[in-house]
mmCIF file of C-alpha atoms in Angstrom:
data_model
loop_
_atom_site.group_PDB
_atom_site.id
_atom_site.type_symbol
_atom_site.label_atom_id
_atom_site.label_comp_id
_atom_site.label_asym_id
_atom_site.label_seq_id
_atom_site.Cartn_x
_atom_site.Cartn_y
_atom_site.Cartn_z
ATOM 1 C CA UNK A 1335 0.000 0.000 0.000
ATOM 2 C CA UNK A 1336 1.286 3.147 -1.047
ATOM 3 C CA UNK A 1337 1.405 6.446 1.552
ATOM 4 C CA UNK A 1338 -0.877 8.934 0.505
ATOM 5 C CA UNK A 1339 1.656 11.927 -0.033
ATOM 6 C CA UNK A 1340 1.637 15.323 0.483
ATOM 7 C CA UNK A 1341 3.258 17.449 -2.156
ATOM 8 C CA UNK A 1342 4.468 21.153 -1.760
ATOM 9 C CA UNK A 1343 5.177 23.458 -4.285
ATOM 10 C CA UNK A 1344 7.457 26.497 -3.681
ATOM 11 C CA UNK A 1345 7.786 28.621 -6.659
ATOM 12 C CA UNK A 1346 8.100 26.200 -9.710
ATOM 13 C CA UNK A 1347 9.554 23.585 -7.343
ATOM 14 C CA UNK A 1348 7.359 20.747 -6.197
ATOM 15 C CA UNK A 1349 8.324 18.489 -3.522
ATOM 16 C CA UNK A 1350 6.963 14.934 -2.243
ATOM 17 C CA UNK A 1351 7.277 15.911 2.064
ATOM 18 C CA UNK A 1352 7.614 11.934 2.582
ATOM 19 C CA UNK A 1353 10.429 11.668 -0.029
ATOM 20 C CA UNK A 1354 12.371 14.616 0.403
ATOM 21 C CA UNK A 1355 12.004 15.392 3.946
ATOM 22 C CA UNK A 1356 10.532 11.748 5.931
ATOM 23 C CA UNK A 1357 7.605 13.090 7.122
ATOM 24 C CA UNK A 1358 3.610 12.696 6.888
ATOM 25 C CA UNK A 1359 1.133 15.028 7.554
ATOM 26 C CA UNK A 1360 -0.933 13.386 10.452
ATOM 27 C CA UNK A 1361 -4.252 14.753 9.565
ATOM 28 C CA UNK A 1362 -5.121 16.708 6.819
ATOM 29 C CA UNK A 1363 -8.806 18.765 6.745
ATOM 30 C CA UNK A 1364 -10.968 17.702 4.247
ATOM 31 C CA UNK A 1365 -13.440 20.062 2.293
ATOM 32 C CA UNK A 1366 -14.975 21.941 3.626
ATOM 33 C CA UNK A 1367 -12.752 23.743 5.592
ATOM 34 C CA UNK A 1368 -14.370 26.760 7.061
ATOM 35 C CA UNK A 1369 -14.228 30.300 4.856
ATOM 36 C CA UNK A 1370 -15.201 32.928 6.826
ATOM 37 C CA UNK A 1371 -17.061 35.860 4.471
ATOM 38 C CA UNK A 1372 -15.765 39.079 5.040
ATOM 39 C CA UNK A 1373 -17.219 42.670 4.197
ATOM 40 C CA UNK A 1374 -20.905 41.385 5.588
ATOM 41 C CA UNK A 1375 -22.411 44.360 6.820
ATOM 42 C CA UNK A 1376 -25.141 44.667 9.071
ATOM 43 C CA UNK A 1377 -27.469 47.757 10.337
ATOM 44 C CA UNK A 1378 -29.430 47.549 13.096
ATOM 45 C CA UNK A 1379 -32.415 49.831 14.317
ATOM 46 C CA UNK A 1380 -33.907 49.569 17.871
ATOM 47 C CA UNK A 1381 -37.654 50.330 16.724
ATOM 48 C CA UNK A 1382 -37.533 46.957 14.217
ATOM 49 C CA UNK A 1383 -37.221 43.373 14.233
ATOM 50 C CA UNK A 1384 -33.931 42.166 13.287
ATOM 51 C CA UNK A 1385 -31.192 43.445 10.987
ATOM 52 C CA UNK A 1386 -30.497 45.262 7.680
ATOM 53 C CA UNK A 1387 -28.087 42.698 5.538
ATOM 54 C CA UNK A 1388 -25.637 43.754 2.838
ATOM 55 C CA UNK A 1389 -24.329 40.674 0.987
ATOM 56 C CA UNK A 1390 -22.435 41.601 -1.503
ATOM 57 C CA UNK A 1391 -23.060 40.098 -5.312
ATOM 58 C CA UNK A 1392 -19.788 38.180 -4.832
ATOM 59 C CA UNK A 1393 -18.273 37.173 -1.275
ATOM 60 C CA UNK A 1394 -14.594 37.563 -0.545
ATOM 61 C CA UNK A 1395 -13.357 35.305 2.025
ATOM 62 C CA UNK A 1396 -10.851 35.760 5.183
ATOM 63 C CA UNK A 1397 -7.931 34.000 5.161
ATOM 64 C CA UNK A 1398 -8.094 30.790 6.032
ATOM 65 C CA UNK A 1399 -5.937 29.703 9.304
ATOM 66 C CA UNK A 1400 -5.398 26.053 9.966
ATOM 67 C CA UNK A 1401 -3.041 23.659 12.180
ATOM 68 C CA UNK A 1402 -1.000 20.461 10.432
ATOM 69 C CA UNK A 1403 0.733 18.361 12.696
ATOM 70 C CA UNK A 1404 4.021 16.802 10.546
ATOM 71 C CA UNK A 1405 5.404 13.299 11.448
ATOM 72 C CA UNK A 1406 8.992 12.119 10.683
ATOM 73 C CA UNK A 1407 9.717 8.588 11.667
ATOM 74 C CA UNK A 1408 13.260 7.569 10.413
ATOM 75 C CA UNK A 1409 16.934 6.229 11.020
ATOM 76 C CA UNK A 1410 17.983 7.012 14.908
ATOM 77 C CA UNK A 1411 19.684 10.168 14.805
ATOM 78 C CA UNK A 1412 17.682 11.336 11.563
ATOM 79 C CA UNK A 1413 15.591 13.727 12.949
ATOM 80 C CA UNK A 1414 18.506 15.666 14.041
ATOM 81 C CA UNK A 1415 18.834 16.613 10.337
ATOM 82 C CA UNK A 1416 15.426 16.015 8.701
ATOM 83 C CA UNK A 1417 13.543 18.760 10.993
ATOM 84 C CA UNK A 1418 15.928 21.414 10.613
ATOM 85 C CA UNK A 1419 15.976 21.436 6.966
ATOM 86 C CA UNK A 1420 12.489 21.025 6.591
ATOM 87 C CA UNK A 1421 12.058 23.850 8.630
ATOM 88 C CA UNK A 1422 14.276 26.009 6.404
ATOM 89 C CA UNK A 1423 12.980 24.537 3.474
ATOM 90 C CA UNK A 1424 9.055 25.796 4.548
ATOM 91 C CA UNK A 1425 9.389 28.973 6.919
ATOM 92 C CA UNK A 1426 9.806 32.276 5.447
ATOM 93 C CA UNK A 1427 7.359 31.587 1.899
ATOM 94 C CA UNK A 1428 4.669 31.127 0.224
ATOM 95 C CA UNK A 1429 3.567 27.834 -0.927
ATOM 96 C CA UNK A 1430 0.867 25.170 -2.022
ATOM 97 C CA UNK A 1431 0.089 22.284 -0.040
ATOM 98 C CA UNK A 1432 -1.881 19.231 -1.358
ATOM 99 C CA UNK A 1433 -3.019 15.914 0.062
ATOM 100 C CA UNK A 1434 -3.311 12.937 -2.161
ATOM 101 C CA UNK A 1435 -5.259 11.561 0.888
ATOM 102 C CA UNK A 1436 -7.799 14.423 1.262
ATOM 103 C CA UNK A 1437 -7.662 15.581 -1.870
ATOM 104 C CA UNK A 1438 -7.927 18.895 -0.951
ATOM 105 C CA UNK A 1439 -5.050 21.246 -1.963
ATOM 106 C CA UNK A 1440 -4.312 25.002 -0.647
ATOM 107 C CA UNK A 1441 -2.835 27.879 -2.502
ATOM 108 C CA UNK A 1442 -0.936 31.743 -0.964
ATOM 109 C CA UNK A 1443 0.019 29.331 2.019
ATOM 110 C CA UNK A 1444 2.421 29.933 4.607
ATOM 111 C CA UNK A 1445 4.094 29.140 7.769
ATOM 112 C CA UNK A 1446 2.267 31.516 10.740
ATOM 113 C CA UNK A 1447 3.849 29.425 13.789
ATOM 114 C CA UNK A 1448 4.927 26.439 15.237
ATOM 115 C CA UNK A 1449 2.729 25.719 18.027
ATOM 116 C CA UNK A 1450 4.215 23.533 20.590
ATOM 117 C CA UNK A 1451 7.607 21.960 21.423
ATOM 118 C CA UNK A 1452 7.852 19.295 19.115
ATOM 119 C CA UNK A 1453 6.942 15.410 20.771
ATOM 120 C CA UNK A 1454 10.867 13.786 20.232
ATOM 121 C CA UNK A 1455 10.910 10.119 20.779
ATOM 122 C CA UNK A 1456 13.721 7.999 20.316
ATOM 123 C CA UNK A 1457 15.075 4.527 20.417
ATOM 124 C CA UNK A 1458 16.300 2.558 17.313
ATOM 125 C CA UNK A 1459 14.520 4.947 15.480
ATOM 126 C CA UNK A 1460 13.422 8.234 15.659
ATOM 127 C CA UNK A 1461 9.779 9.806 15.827
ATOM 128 C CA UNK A 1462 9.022 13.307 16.003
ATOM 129 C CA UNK A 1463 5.986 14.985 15.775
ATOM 130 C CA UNK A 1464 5.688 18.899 14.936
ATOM 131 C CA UNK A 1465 2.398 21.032 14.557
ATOM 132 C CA UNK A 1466 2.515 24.254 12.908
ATOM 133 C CA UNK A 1467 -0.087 27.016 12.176
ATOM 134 C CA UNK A 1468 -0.998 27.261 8.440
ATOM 135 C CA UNK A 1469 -2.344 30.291 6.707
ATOM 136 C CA UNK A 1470 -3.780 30.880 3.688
ATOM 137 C CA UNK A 1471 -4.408 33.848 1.632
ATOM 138 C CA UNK A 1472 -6.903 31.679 -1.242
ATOM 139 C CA UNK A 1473 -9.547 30.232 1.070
ATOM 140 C CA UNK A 1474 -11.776 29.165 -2.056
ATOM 141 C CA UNK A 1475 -9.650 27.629 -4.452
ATOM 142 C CA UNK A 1476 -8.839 23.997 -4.083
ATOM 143 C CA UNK A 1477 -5.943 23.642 -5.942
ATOM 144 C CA UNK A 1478 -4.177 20.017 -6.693
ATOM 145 C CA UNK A 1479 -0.383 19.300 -7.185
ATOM 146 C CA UNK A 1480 1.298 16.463 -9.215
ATOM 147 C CA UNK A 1481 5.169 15.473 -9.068
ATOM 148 C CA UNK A 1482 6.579 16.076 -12.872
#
């Protein structure tokens, strides 16, 4: 059985994150993931039920903000390595992130933290696990990757 990759694309670069780097994404959100409308606005008068609506003809969306937790399970020592270049290799850009999985594929992404400590385990082999805040600046579009 084949692992469902994740592919990232950094300018005209795209990358299998299992190949390149060792690691998975643990969970990936499937469609729909939430799109908040923006420019809603709303008028309210104390002598009437309810409100006044304005939706606009065609929504805009905020961006989208989104937590992926990244696991690396390799050679012992591996992860010594493997984390800090995927680290360089993400932080700092904009990217596209797609799922094989999930199907579901994100455009205008990028790194907005990394939430915790990572969780380091090791042994004969190493397993770390790493969850970082994703944002993204195309809410709508689901956009889908393939290696060339």
């Amino acid at each position: 059985m084949a692992i469902p990759r994740t592919l990232i694309k950094k300018g005209t670069t795209t990358i299998d994150l299992f190949t390149t780097y060792g690691f998975m994404v643990e969970d990936f959100p499937f469609l729909p993931i939430k799109a908040k409308p923006k420019n809603i606005y709303e008028r309210s008068y104390y002598d009437q039920d309810g409100n006044y609506t304005y939706i606009p003809a065609t929504l805009k969306y905020e961006p989208q903000v989104f937590d992926l937790t990244f696991v690396y399970k390799g050679s012992k020592n591996g992860a010594d390595t493997a984390l800090p270049n995927f680290i360089n290799y993400i932080m700092g850009t904009e990217f596209t992130i797609y799922n094989e999985h999930a199907k579901v594929g994100r455009a205008k992404c990028h790194i907005e933290n990394i939430n915790e400590k990572p969780k380091f385990y090791r042994w004969d082999k190493d397993v770390i696990a790493v969850t970082m805040t994703i944002k993204c600046n195309d809410p709508v579009t689901n956009t889908t990757l393939t290696l060339a």
